[in-house]
């Protein structure tokens, strides 16, 4: 069959197999097939598409309910448009064709193919990011997940220490990152209970600090720790305290692994991000360092055609407000459906930019004076900075304070 007829493909994916459906522009089902999730299945899919006129210059568009995995990687090779349809949106489309609420995998594949046939212009294909940008996205998201996991374990450890070991919490309060520091973890391994900590000598404390990598202020820190550990605290019964100590050591081992994974991924992100041509532009913005800049690049990508204007990027990040209007009712509020990772990075970016940039700080204070809450003012600042980032990436220019915040700088002066 020639490609004079428009053809659309829908794939309902699963763990072990995938259902494929091909329809023409009239909605007629041309072919359906179930393929396995392996190289043979992928080749069967490509052969099926080729039988219906798929070529490298004119590939058949594909709709699928995921943007990840080997199947998507195979489909994205070349110029093919792959549309990742939200499962909730696909469910709404399913209701258009029947009220019985029946559901099957072949039927879902047909629904996805018909989504492209009727409303392809309303959906956005997966961006044509470079392999380097996609590698940075993998590492940056993994590093972000590792950071969240590390913090979750640290919170669990803190809660456990409050039950039987308050001396440790008092000892580590003065340190930045607290329980995640190697000194804290080394000392907790050396003395897993409050009773054992009170018996530590200055020599043992100095050795533990050195093993953790500390090189300065060891004597003074050992004296401070010894004084804190020998303070007057309430104790659990001996056997209970020992049992809690064993539980704490198990948590410490998990926290050790999480800290190592976070540091290794951070180093890998730094190496990859430094090779990207957009890195210099992104890091020229106040409040964006290597790790946070890599997270922004991971979610924005380097496909310049992905967003037609800055408003599309702002809506994607959730920084632009959403309007709901019906009759006499009119509501303007924050977006709920958004890229959560980019939105989280934007919160940290705006928080850092307030102190790193005079213009950003003035913009934030003006929004607060206007009546915004703290989070609202930060979101407004993030929205403004995203517009500047979109402009700089499109024009290949670095951030300039006087151009980004002319009114804020004039007001501050």
mmCIF file of C-alpha atoms in Angstrom:
data_model
loop_
_atom_site.group_PDB
_atom_site.id
_atom_site.type_symbol
_atom_site.label_atom_id
_atom_site.label_comp_id
_atom_site.label_asym_id
_atom_site.label_seq_id
_atom_site.Cartn_x
_atom_site.Cartn_y
_atom_site.Cartn_z
ATOM 1 C CA UNK A 1 0.000 0.000 0.000
ATOM 2 C CA UNK A 2 1.375 3.427 -0.909
ATOM 3 C CA UNK A 3 1.547 6.270 1.530
ATOM 4 C CA UNK A 4 -0.982 8.295 -0.460
ATOM 5 C CA UNK A 5 -3.300 7.216 2.374
ATOM 6 C CA UNK A 6 -2.473 8.609 5.782
ATOM 7 C CA UNK A 7 -1.789 5.839 8.288
ATOM 8 C CA UNK A 8 -1.532 6.025 12.063
ATOM 9 C CA UNK A 9 -0.171 3.506 14.568
ATOM 10 C CA UNK A 10 -1.212 2.923 18.158
ATOM 11 C CA UNK A 11 0.678 0.688 20.601
ATOM 12 C CA UNK A 12 -0.661 -0.529 23.935
ATOM 13 C CA UNK A 13 2.487 -1.507 25.800
ATOM 14 C CA UNK A 14 2.864 -3.984 28.629
ATOM 15 C CA UNK A 15 5.690 -5.706 30.448
ATOM 16 C CA UNK A 16 5.929 -8.820 28.275
ATOM 17 C CA UNK A 17 4.051 -7.976 25.086
ATOM 18 C CA UNK A 18 2.606 -5.036 23.131
ATOM 19 C CA UNK A 19 -0.546 -4.751 21.020
ATOM 20 C CA UNK A 20 -0.249 -2.807 17.755
ATOM 21 C CA UNK A 21 -3.057 -1.324 15.623
ATOM 22 C CA UNK A 22 -2.830 0.514 12.292
ATOM 23 C CA UNK A 23 -5.692 2.661 10.951
ATOM 24 C CA UNK A 24 -6.077 4.837 7.870
ATOM 25 C CA UNK A 25 -7.455 8.377 7.699
ATOM 26 C CA UNK A 26 -11.041 7.050 7.484
ATOM 27 C CA UNK A 27 -10.699 5.080 10.719
ATOM 28 C CA UNK A 28 -10.600 1.660 9.051
ATOM 29 C CA UNK A 29 -8.475 -0.900 10.884
ATOM 30 C CA UNK A 30 -5.713 -1.995 8.523
ATOM 31 C CA UNK A 31 -3.780 -4.370 10.745
ATOM 32 C CA UNK A 32 -3.429 -5.501 14.323
ATOM 33 C CA UNK A 33 -0.663 -7.559 15.850
ATOM 34 C CA UNK A 34 0.692 -8.624 19.228
ATOM 35 C CA UNK A 35 4.475 -8.460 19.509
ATOM 36 C CA UNK A 36 6.854 -9.624 22.207
ATOM 37 C CA UNK A 37 9.008 -7.259 24.216
ATOM 38 C CA UNK A 38 12.344 -8.245 22.698
ATOM 39 C CA UNK A 39 14.460 -7.612 19.613
ATOM 40 C CA UNK A 40 12.414 -10.061 17.540
ATOM 41 C CA UNK A 41 9.193 -8.301 18.504
ATOM 42 C CA UNK A 42 10.626 -4.877 17.685
ATOM 43 C CA UNK A 43 11.736 -6.113 14.263
ATOM 44 C CA UNK A 44 8.269 -7.563 13.661
ATOM 45 C CA UNK A 45 6.792 -4.142 14.421
ATOM 46 C CA UNK A 46 9.173 -2.382 12.012
ATOM 47 C CA UNK A 47 8.345 -4.937 9.296
ATOM 48 C CA UNK A 48 4.620 -4.375 9.852
ATOM 49 C CA UNK A 49 5.058 -0.623 9.499
ATOM 50 C CA UNK A 50 7.167 -1.086 6.360
ATOM 51 C CA UNK A 51 4.454 -3.267 4.800
ATOM 52 C CA UNK A 52 2.070 -0.330 5.079
ATOM 53 C CA UNK A 53 4.337 2.244 3.484
ATOM 54 C CA UNK A 54 6.639 3.312 6.332
ATOM 55 C CA UNK A 55 9.894 4.790 5.019
ATOM 56 C CA UNK A 56 12.801 6.686 6.551
ATOM 57 C CA UNK A 57 11.749 9.854 4.752
ATOM 58 C CA UNK A 58 8.031 9.460 5.509
ATOM 59 C CA UNK A 59 7.607 7.433 8.718
ATOM 60 C CA UNK A 60 4.237 6.470 10.188
ATOM 61 C CA UNK A 61 3.494 8.402 13.425
ATOM 62 C CA UNK A 62 3.077 6.288 16.552
ATOM 63 C CA UNK A 63 1.060 6.869 19.738
ATOM 64 C CA UNK A 64 2.038 5.045 22.939
ATOM 65 C CA UNK A 65 1.325 5.578 26.633
ATOM 66 C CA UNK A 66 4.950 5.922 27.739
ATOM 67 C CA UNK A 67 7.999 7.955 26.824
ATOM 68 C CA UNK A 68 10.603 5.495 28.098
ATOM 69 C CA UNK A 69 11.934 2.027 27.379
ATOM 70 C CA UNK A 70 13.634 0.114 24.598
ATOM 71 C CA UNK A 71 10.544 0.050 22.394
ATOM 72 C CA UNK A 72 10.341 3.853 22.425
ATOM 73 C CA UNK A 73 14.091 4.073 21.744
ATOM 74 C CA UNK A 74 13.669 1.857 18.659
ATOM 75 C CA UNK A 75 10.734 3.932 17.405
ATOM 76 C CA UNK A 76 12.525 7.262 17.944
ATOM 77 C CA UNK A 77 15.409 6.347 15.676
ATOM 78 C CA UNK A 78 15.179 8.480 12.543
ATOM 79 C CA UNK A 79 12.570 11.163 11.913
ATOM 80 C CA UNK A 80 9.508 9.326 13.234
ATOM 81 C CA UNK A 81 7.105 11.294 15.428
ATOM 82 C CA UNK A 82 6.325 9.407 18.625
ATOM 83 C CA UNK A 83 3.501 10.731 20.802
ATOM 84 C CA UNK A 84 3.460 9.813 24.492
ATOM 85 C CA UNK A 85 -0.254 9.948 25.337
ATOM 86 C CA UNK A 86 -1.203 10.385 28.970
ATOM 87 C CA UNK A 87 -3.108 7.258 30.136
ATOM 88 C CA UNK A 88 -5.831 9.473 31.620
ATOM 89 C CA UNK A 89 -6.305 11.233 28.281
ATOM 90 C CA UNK A 90 -6.445 7.859 26.515
ATOM 91 C CA UNK A 91 -9.153 6.710 28.939
ATOM 92 C CA UNK A 92 -11.228 9.787 28.109
ATOM 93 C CA UNK A 93 -10.875 9.061 24.396
ATOM 94 C CA UNK A 94 -11.993 5.470 25.020
ATOM 95 C CA UNK A 95 -15.293 6.750 26.426
ATOM 96 C CA UNK A 96 -16.006 8.555 23.157
ATOM 97 C CA UNK A 97 -16.504 5.278 21.310
ATOM 98 C CA UNK A 98 -18.761 3.425 23.711
ATOM 99 C CA UNK A 99 -20.600 3.659 27.015
ATOM 100 C CA UNK A 100 -20.200 0.048 28.094
ATOM 101 C CA UNK A 101 -16.775 0.867 29.611
ATOM 102 C CA UNK A 102 -15.319 -2.292 28.088
ATOM 103 C CA UNK A 103 -11.530 -2.428 27.879
ATOM 104 C CA UNK A 104 -8.980 -4.650 26.154
ATOM 105 C CA UNK A 105 -5.356 -4.308 25.079
ATOM 106 C CA UNK A 106 -6.100 -4.518 21.318
ATOM 107 C CA UNK A 107 -8.927 -2.023 21.846
ATOM 108 C CA UNK A 108 -6.573 0.388 23.628
ATOM 109 C CA UNK A 109 -4.106 0.191 20.741
ATOM 110 C CA UNK A 110 -6.938 1.086 18.363
ATOM 111 C CA UNK A 111 -7.945 4.029 20.570
ATOM 112 C CA UNK A 112 -4.373 5.359 20.530
ATOM 113 C CA UNK A 113 -4.213 5.114 16.746
ATOM 114 C CA UNK A 114 -7.508 6.999 16.440
ATOM 115 C CA UNK A 115 -6.221 9.723 18.771
ATOM 116 C CA UNK A 116 -3.587 10.548 16.175
ATOM 117 C CA UNK A 117 -6.107 10.279 13.358
ATOM 118 C CA UNK A 118 -8.506 12.802 14.901
ATOM 119 C CA UNK A 119 -6.412 15.021 17.181
ATOM 120 C CA UNK A 120 -2.720 14.659 16.341
ATOM 121 C CA UNK A 121 -2.315 18.452 16.169
ATOM 122 C CA UNK A 122 -3.503 18.715 19.790
ATOM 123 C CA UNK A 123 -0.706 16.476 21.107
ATOM 124 C CA UNK A 124 3.006 17.141 21.291
ATOM 125 C CA UNK A 125 5.482 14.559 19.955
ATOM 126 C CA UNK A 126 8.498 13.545 21.996
ATOM 127 C CA UNK A 127 11.225 16.186 21.595
ATOM 128 C CA UNK A 128 14.121 15.545 19.242
ATOM 129 C CA UNK A 129 16.763 16.021 21.931
ATOM 130 C CA UNK A 130 20.358 15.072 21.272
ATOM 131 C CA UNK A 131 21.806 11.914 22.797
ATOM 132 C CA UNK A 132 23.945 14.065 25.108
ATOM 133 C CA UNK A 133 20.892 15.912 26.430
ATOM 134 C CA UNK A 134 19.060 12.635 26.980
ATOM 135 C CA UNK A 135 22.074 11.177 28.812
ATOM 136 C CA UNK A 136 22.174 14.266 31.049
ATOM 137 C CA UNK A 137 18.459 13.821 31.715
ATOM 138 C CA UNK A 138 19.001 10.223 32.834
ATOM 139 C CA UNK A 139 21.829 11.173 35.195
ATOM 140 C CA UNK A 140 20.239 14.364 36.535
ATOM 141 C CA UNK A 141 16.967 12.605 37.354
ATOM 142 C CA UNK A 142 18.830 9.700 38.959
ATOM 143 C CA UNK A 143 20.876 12.143 41.040
ATOM 144 C CA UNK A 144 17.709 13.958 42.092
ATOM 145 C CA UNK A 145 16.065 10.674 43.093
ATOM 146 C CA UNK A 146 19.193 9.665 45.020
ATOM 147 C CA UNK A 147 19.175 13.008 46.839
ATOM 148 C CA UNK A 148 15.535 12.556 47.823
ATOM 149 C CA UNK A 149 16.225 8.977 48.946
ATOM 150 C CA UNK A 150 19.199 10.126 51.018
ATOM 151 C CA UNK A 151 17.103 12.774 52.735
ATOM 152 C CA UNK A 152 14.335 10.285 53.435
ATOM 153 C CA UNK A 153 16.800 7.898 55.086
ATOM 154 C CA UNK A 154 18.324 10.774 57.075
ATOM 155 C CA UNK A 155 14.848 11.704 58.322
ATOM 156 C CA UNK A 156 14.203 8.104 59.365
ATOM 157 C CA UNK A 157 17.531 8.026 61.195
ATOM 158 C CA UNK A 158 16.782 11.301 62.960
ATOM 159 C CA UNK A 159 13.407 9.996 64.131
ATOM 160 C CA UNK A 160 15.046 6.840 65.465
ATOM 161 C CA UNK A 161 17.769 8.755 67.306
ATOM 162 C CA UNK A 162 15.137 10.891 69.016
ATOM 163 C CA UNK A 163 13.780 7.731 70.634
ATOM 164 C CA UNK A 164 16.966 6.747 72.442
ATOM 165 C CA UNK A 165 20.047 8.796 71.445
ATOM 166 C CA UNK A 166 19.474 12.588 71.845
ATOM 167 C CA UNK A 167 23.201 13.144 72.457
ATOM 168 C CA UNK A 168 23.928 12.335 68.795
ATOM 169 C CA UNK A 169 21.391 14.873 67.561
ATOM 170 C CA UNK A 170 22.868 17.548 69.837
ATOM 171 C CA UNK A 171 26.381 16.706 68.673
ATOM 172 C CA UNK A 172 25.610 16.927 64.945
ATOM 173 C CA UNK A 173 23.302 19.956 64.971
ATOM 174 C CA UNK A 174 26.217 22.343 64.409
ATOM 175 C CA UNK A 175 27.263 20.549 61.194
ATOM 176 C CA UNK A 176 25.838 21.398 57.806
ATOM 177 C CA UNK A 177 23.953 18.408 56.325
ATOM 178 C CA UNK A 178 23.997 16.879 59.807
ATOM 179 C CA UNK A 179 23.491 13.119 59.678
ATOM 180 C CA UNK A 180 24.530 12.915 56.015
ATOM 181 C CA UNK A 181 28.074 14.018 56.834
ATOM 182 C CA UNK A 182 30.708 11.254 56.868
ATOM 183 C CA UNK A 183 31.856 12.339 60.361
ATOM 184 C CA UNK A 184 28.377 11.757 61.787
ATOM 185 C CA UNK A 185 28.032 8.346 60.160
ATOM 186 C CA UNK A 186 31.504 7.275 61.331
ATOM 187 C CA UNK A 187 30.790 8.303 64.926
ATOM 188 C CA UNK A 188 27.437 6.503 64.951
ATOM 189 C CA UNK A 189 29.114 3.314 63.737
ATOM 190 C CA UNK A 190 31.732 3.670 66.484
ATOM 191 C CA UNK A 191 29.154 4.299 69.223
ATOM 192 C CA UNK A 192 25.645 3.109 68.227
ATOM 193 C CA UNK A 193 24.190 3.858 71.682
ATOM 194 C CA UNK A 194 24.326 6.777 74.080
ATOM 195 C CA UNK A 195 26.037 4.652 76.729
ATOM 196 C CA UNK A 196 28.870 3.730 74.359
ATOM 197 C CA UNK A 197 29.229 7.330 73.195
ATOM 198 C CA UNK A 198 29.751 8.530 76.760
ATOM 199 C CA UNK A 199 32.759 6.163 77.074
ATOM 200 C CA UNK A 200 34.570 7.427 73.984
ATOM 201 C CA UNK A 201 38.001 8.912 74.618
ATOM 202 C CA UNK A 202 39.527 11.918 72.887
ATOM 203 C CA UNK A 203 41.845 9.612 70.937
ATOM 204 C CA UNK A 204 38.931 7.538 69.642
ATOM 205 C CA UNK A 205 37.026 10.666 68.626
ATOM 206 C CA UNK A 206 40.079 12.085 66.828
ATOM 207 C CA UNK A 207 40.613 8.813 64.965
ATOM 208 C CA UNK A 208 36.952 8.671 63.903
ATOM 209 C CA UNK A 209 37.089 12.235 62.582
ATOM 210 C CA UNK A 210 40.254 11.477 60.623
ATOM 211 C CA UNK A 211 38.746 8.300 59.142
ATOM 212 C CA UNK A 212 35.808 10.371 57.963
ATOM 213 C CA UNK A 213 38.170 12.663 56.056
ATOM 214 C CA UNK A 214 38.320 15.648 58.390
ATOM 215 C CA UNK A 215 41.660 17.487 58.301
ATOM 216 C CA UNK A 216 41.149 20.714 60.273
ATOM 217 C CA UNK A 217 39.949 21.554 63.766
ATOM 218 C CA UNK A 218 40.110 17.944 64.882
ATOM 219 C CA UNK A 219 41.303 18.632 68.437
ATOM 220 C CA UNK A 220 38.655 21.251 69.177
ATOM 221 C CA UNK A 221 35.914 19.165 67.576
ATOM 222 C CA UNK A 222 36.918 16.075 69.563
ATOM 223 C CA UNK A 223 36.730 18.052 72.797
ATOM 224 C CA UNK A 224 33.296 19.442 71.878
ATOM 225 C CA UNK A 225 31.936 16.010 70.977
ATOM 226 C CA UNK A 226 33.284 14.439 74.157
ATOM 227 C CA UNK A 227 31.581 17.099 76.241
ATOM 228 C CA UNK A 228 28.261 16.652 74.430
ATOM 229 C CA UNK A 229 28.326 12.849 74.630
ATOM 230 C CA UNK A 230 29.038 12.955 78.365
ATOM 231 C CA UNK A 231 26.073 15.200 79.089
ATOM 232 C CA UNK A 232 23.128 14.210 81.258
ATOM 233 C CA UNK A 233 20.482 12.405 79.174
ATOM 234 C CA UNK A 234 17.618 10.003 79.781
ATOM 235 C CA UNK A 235 18.264 6.397 78.711
ATOM 236 C CA UNK A 236 16.216 3.468 77.478
ATOM 237 C CA UNK A 237 16.601 0.152 79.340
ATOM 238 C CA UNK A 238 19.937 -1.459 78.454
ATOM 239 C CA UNK A 239 18.590 -4.278 76.276
ATOM 240 C CA UNK A 240 16.146 -1.966 74.509
ATOM 241 C CA UNK A 241 18.916 0.561 73.867
ATOM 242 C CA UNK A 242 21.145 -2.138 72.382
ATOM 243 C CA UNK A 243 18.312 -3.317 70.105
ATOM 244 C CA UNK A 244 17.677 0.239 68.924
ATOM 245 C CA UNK A 245 21.397 0.580 68.287
ATOM 246 C CA UNK A 246 21.328 -2.439 65.975
ATOM 247 C CA UNK A 247 18.357 -0.964 64.128
ATOM 248 C CA UNK A 248 20.256 2.303 63.776
ATOM 249 C CA UNK A 249 23.307 0.534 62.327
ATOM 250 C CA UNK A 250 21.101 -1.052 59.669
ATOM 251 C CA UNK A 251 19.824 2.412 58.732
ATOM 252 C CA UNK A 252 23.387 3.765 58.683
ATOM 253 C CA UNK A 253 24.384 1.151 56.114
ATOM 254 C CA UNK A 254 21.500 2.225 53.878
ATOM 255 C CA UNK A 255 22.382 5.890 54.363
ATOM 256 C CA UNK A 256 26.034 5.163 53.524
ATOM 257 C CA UNK A 257 25.001 3.585 50.223
ATOM 258 C CA UNK A 258 22.635 6.472 49.443
ATOM 259 C CA UNK A 259 25.354 9.049 50.133
ATOM 260 C CA UNK A 260 27.864 7.232 47.921
ATOM 261 C CA UNK A 261 25.323 6.898 45.104
ATOM 262 C CA UNK A 262 24.401 10.586 45.340
ATOM 263 C CA UNK A 263 28.036 11.706 45.202
ATOM 264 C CA UNK A 264 28.903 9.406 42.294
ATOM 265 C CA UNK A 265 25.884 10.517 40.277
ATOM 266 C CA UNK A 266 26.650 14.163 41.020
ATOM 267 C CA UNK A 267 30.153 13.692 39.628
ATOM 268 C CA UNK A 268 28.774 11.960 36.519
ATOM 269 C CA UNK A 269 26.265 14.792 35.986
ATOM 270 C CA UNK A 270 29.029 17.374 36.258
ATOM 271 C CA UNK A 271 31.157 15.581 33.647
ATOM 272 C CA UNK A 272 28.333 15.196 31.120
ATOM 273 C CA UNK A 273 26.810 18.631 31.669
ATOM 274 C CA UNK A 274 30.143 20.374 31.065
ATOM 275 C CA UNK A 275 30.217 18.935 27.533
ATOM 276 C CA UNK A 276 26.856 20.394 26.488
ATOM 277 C CA UNK A 277 26.898 23.670 24.515
ATOM 278 C CA UNK A 278 23.956 25.045 26.557
ATOM 279 C CA UNK A 279 25.808 24.627 29.865
ATOM 280 C CA UNK A 280 27.524 28.021 29.678
ATOM 281 C CA UNK A 281 24.239 29.810 28.981
ATOM 282 C CA UNK A 282 22.343 28.029 31.751
ATOM 283 C CA UNK A 283 25.062 28.555 34.360
ATOM 284 C CA UNK A 284 25.234 32.273 33.501
ATOM 285 C CA UNK A 285 21.881 32.686 35.285
ATOM 286 C CA UNK A 286 22.024 33.663 38.970
ATOM 287 C CA UNK A 287 21.110 30.789 41.276
ATOM 288 C CA UNK A 288 21.915 28.049 38.765
ATOM 289 C CA UNK A 289 24.962 25.897 39.450
ATOM 290 C CA UNK A 290 26.061 22.710 37.756
ATOM 291 C CA UNK A 291 23.663 20.291 39.470
ATOM 292 C CA UNK A 292 20.599 22.521 39.372
ATOM 293 C CA UNK A 293 21.441 23.691 35.858
ATOM 294 C CA UNK A 294 21.679 20.084 34.709
ATOM 295 C CA UNK A 295 18.229 19.385 36.158
ATOM 296 C CA UNK A 296 16.799 22.341 34.240
ATOM 297 C CA UNK A 297 18.452 21.180 30.994
ATOM 298 C CA UNK A 298 17.221 17.621 31.613
ATOM 299 C CA UNK A 299 13.589 18.768 31.660
ATOM 300 C CA UNK A 300 13.768 21.571 29.071
ATOM 301 C CA UNK A 301 15.935 19.624 26.606
ATOM 302 C CA UNK A 302 17.841 21.069 23.675
ATOM 303 C CA UNK A 303 15.219 20.726 20.944
ATOM 304 C CA UNK A 304 14.569 24.376 20.057
ATOM 305 C CA UNK A 305 11.304 23.507 18.291
ATOM 306 C CA UNK A 306 9.805 21.856 21.350
ATOM 307 C CA UNK A 307 8.159 25.069 22.621
ATOM 308 C CA UNK A 308 6.782 27.582 20.144
ATOM 309 C CA UNK A 309 7.195 30.434 22.638
ATOM 310 C CA UNK A 310 8.113 31.141 26.240
ATOM 311 C CA UNK A 311 4.506 30.721 27.369
ATOM 312 C CA UNK A 312 4.582 27.059 26.403
ATOM 313 C CA UNK A 313 7.696 26.496 28.507
ATOM 314 C CA UNK A 314 6.174 28.349 31.467
ATOM 315 C CA UNK A 315 2.999 26.279 31.296
ATOM 316 C CA UNK A 316 5.068 23.080 31.066
ATOM 317 C CA UNK A 317 7.011 24.089 34.192
ATOM 318 C CA UNK A 318 3.861 25.035 36.098
ATOM 319 C CA UNK A 319 5.080 28.578 36.795
ATOM 320 C CA UNK A 320 2.423 30.267 34.653
ATOM 321 C CA UNK A 321 -1.046 30.553 36.228
ATOM 322 C CA UNK A 322 -4.063 28.727 34.821
ATOM 323 C CA UNK A 323 -7.429 30.408 34.284
ATOM 324 C CA UNK A 324 -10.786 28.731 34.836
ATOM 325 C CA UNK A 325 -13.735 30.784 33.667
ATOM 326 C CA UNK A 326 -17.424 29.846 33.382
ATOM 327 C CA UNK A 327 -20.261 32.347 33.319
ATOM 328 C CA UNK A 328 -19.740 34.825 36.132
ATOM 329 C CA UNK A 329 -17.095 32.693 37.803
ATOM 330 C CA UNK A 330 -13.460 33.502 37.087
ATOM 331 C CA UNK A 331 -10.532 31.863 38.865
ATOM 332 C CA UNK A 332 -6.796 32.296 38.334
ATOM 333 C CA UNK A 333 -4.525 29.920 40.272
ATOM 334 C CA UNK A 334 -1.443 27.767 40.124
ATOM 335 C CA UNK A 335 -1.159 24.789 37.809
ATOM 336 C CA UNK A 336 -1.570 21.290 39.176
ATOM 337 C CA UNK A 337 -0.640 19.402 35.984
ATOM 338 C CA UNK A 338 3.003 20.223 35.272
ATOM 339 C CA UNK A 339 6.510 18.813 35.089
ATOM 340 C CA UNK A 340 7.101 18.232 38.795
ATOM 341 C CA UNK A 341 10.866 17.884 38.459
ATOM 342 C CA UNK A 342 11.238 21.182 36.599
ATOM 343 C CA UNK A 343 8.862 22.874 39.027
ATOM 344 C CA UNK A 344 10.913 21.627 41.988
ATOM 345 C CA UNK A 345 14.140 22.818 40.340
ATOM 346 C CA UNK A 346 12.476 26.180 39.740
ATOM 347 C CA UNK A 347 11.655 26.572 43.434
ATOM 348 C CA UNK A 348 15.317 26.011 44.352
ATOM 349 C CA UNK A 349 16.455 28.251 41.497
ATOM 350 C CA UNK A 350 14.259 31.166 42.577
ATOM 351 C CA UNK A 351 15.247 30.709 46.224
ATOM 352 C CA UNK A 352 18.951 30.940 45.327
ATOM 353 C CA UNK A 353 18.493 33.773 42.820
ATOM 354 C CA UNK A 354 16.929 36.066 45.420
ATOM 355 C CA UNK A 355 20.321 36.426 47.130
ATOM 356 C CA UNK A 356 22.534 35.864 44.081
ATOM 357 C CA UNK A 357 20.940 38.605 41.956
ATOM 358 C CA UNK A 358 20.094 42.153 42.964
ATOM 359 C CA UNK A 359 17.416 42.340 40.285
ATOM 360 C CA UNK A 360 15.860 39.013 41.295
ATOM 361 C CA UNK A 361 15.831 40.086 44.943
ATOM 362 C CA UNK A 362 14.132 43.375 44.063
ATOM 363 C CA UNK A 363 11.587 41.516 41.913
ATOM 364 C CA UNK A 364 10.784 39.153 44.785
ATOM 365 C CA UNK A 365 10.399 42.003 47.304
ATOM 366 C CA UNK A 366 8.133 43.920 44.942
ATOM 367 C CA UNK A 367 5.877 40.892 44.567
ATOM 368 C CA UNK A 368 5.760 40.468 48.351
ATOM 369 C CA UNK A 369 4.839 44.131 48.740
ATOM 370 C CA UNK A 370 2.138 43.583 46.128
ATOM 371 C CA UNK A 371 0.546 41.002 48.425
ATOM 372 C CA UNK A 372 2.000 37.687 47.227
ATOM 373 C CA UNK A 373 2.834 34.962 49.701
ATOM 374 C CA UNK A 374 6.412 33.706 49.780
ATOM 375 C CA UNK A 375 5.710 30.742 47.481
ATOM 376 C CA UNK A 376 3.688 32.925 45.097
ATOM 377 C CA UNK A 377 6.481 35.494 44.859
ATOM 378 C CA UNK A 378 9.054 32.765 44.202
ATOM 379 C CA UNK A 379 6.853 31.187 41.548
ATOM 380 C CA UNK A 380 6.433 34.588 39.873
ATOM 381 C CA UNK A 381 10.208 35.061 39.908
ATOM 382 C CA UNK A 382 10.731 31.578 38.460
ATOM 383 C CA UNK A 383 8.203 32.409 35.743
ATOM 384 C CA UNK A 384 10.138 35.572 34.869
ATOM 385 C CA UNK A 385 13.482 33.757 34.838
ATOM 386 C CA UNK A 386 12.099 30.997 32.585
ATOM 387 C CA UNK A 387 11.144 33.618 30.017
ATOM 388 C CA UNK A 388 14.698 34.971 30.135
ATOM 389 C CA UNK A 389 16.116 31.452 29.811
ATOM 390 C CA UNK A 390 13.961 30.714 26.767
ATOM 391 C CA UNK A 391 15.174 33.937 25.094
ATOM 392 C CA UNK A 392 18.847 33.252 25.880
ATOM 393 C CA UNK A 393 18.686 29.663 24.603
ATOM 394 C CA UNK A 394 16.977 30.743 21.387
ATOM 395 C CA UNK A 395 19.425 33.591 20.725
ATOM 396 C CA UNK A 396 22.513 31.794 22.114
ATOM 397 C CA UNK A 397 23.254 34.685 24.461
ATOM 398 C CA UNK A 398 24.319 34.825 28.106
ATOM 399 C CA UNK A 399 22.225 36.223 30.941
ATOM 400 C CA UNK A 400 22.592 39.960 31.523
ATOM 401 C CA UNK A 401 21.253 41.434 34.741
ATOM 402 C CA UNK A 402 20.400 44.904 33.431
ATOM 403 C CA UNK A 403 18.373 43.438 30.552
ATOM 404 C CA UNK A 404 16.567 40.844 32.656
ATOM 405 C CA UNK A 405 15.478 43.181 35.466
ATOM 406 C CA UNK A 406 15.571 46.780 34.215
ATOM 407 C CA UNK A 407 12.581 47.966 36.265
ATOM 408 C CA UNK A 408 13.646 46.053 39.403
ATOM 409 C CA UNK A 409 17.149 47.501 39.322
ATOM 410 C CA UNK A 410 15.805 51.020 38.773
ATOM 411 C CA UNK A 411 13.387 50.623 41.702
ATOM 412 C CA UNK A 412 16.159 49.276 43.941
ATOM 413 C CA UNK A 413 18.402 52.200 43.054
#
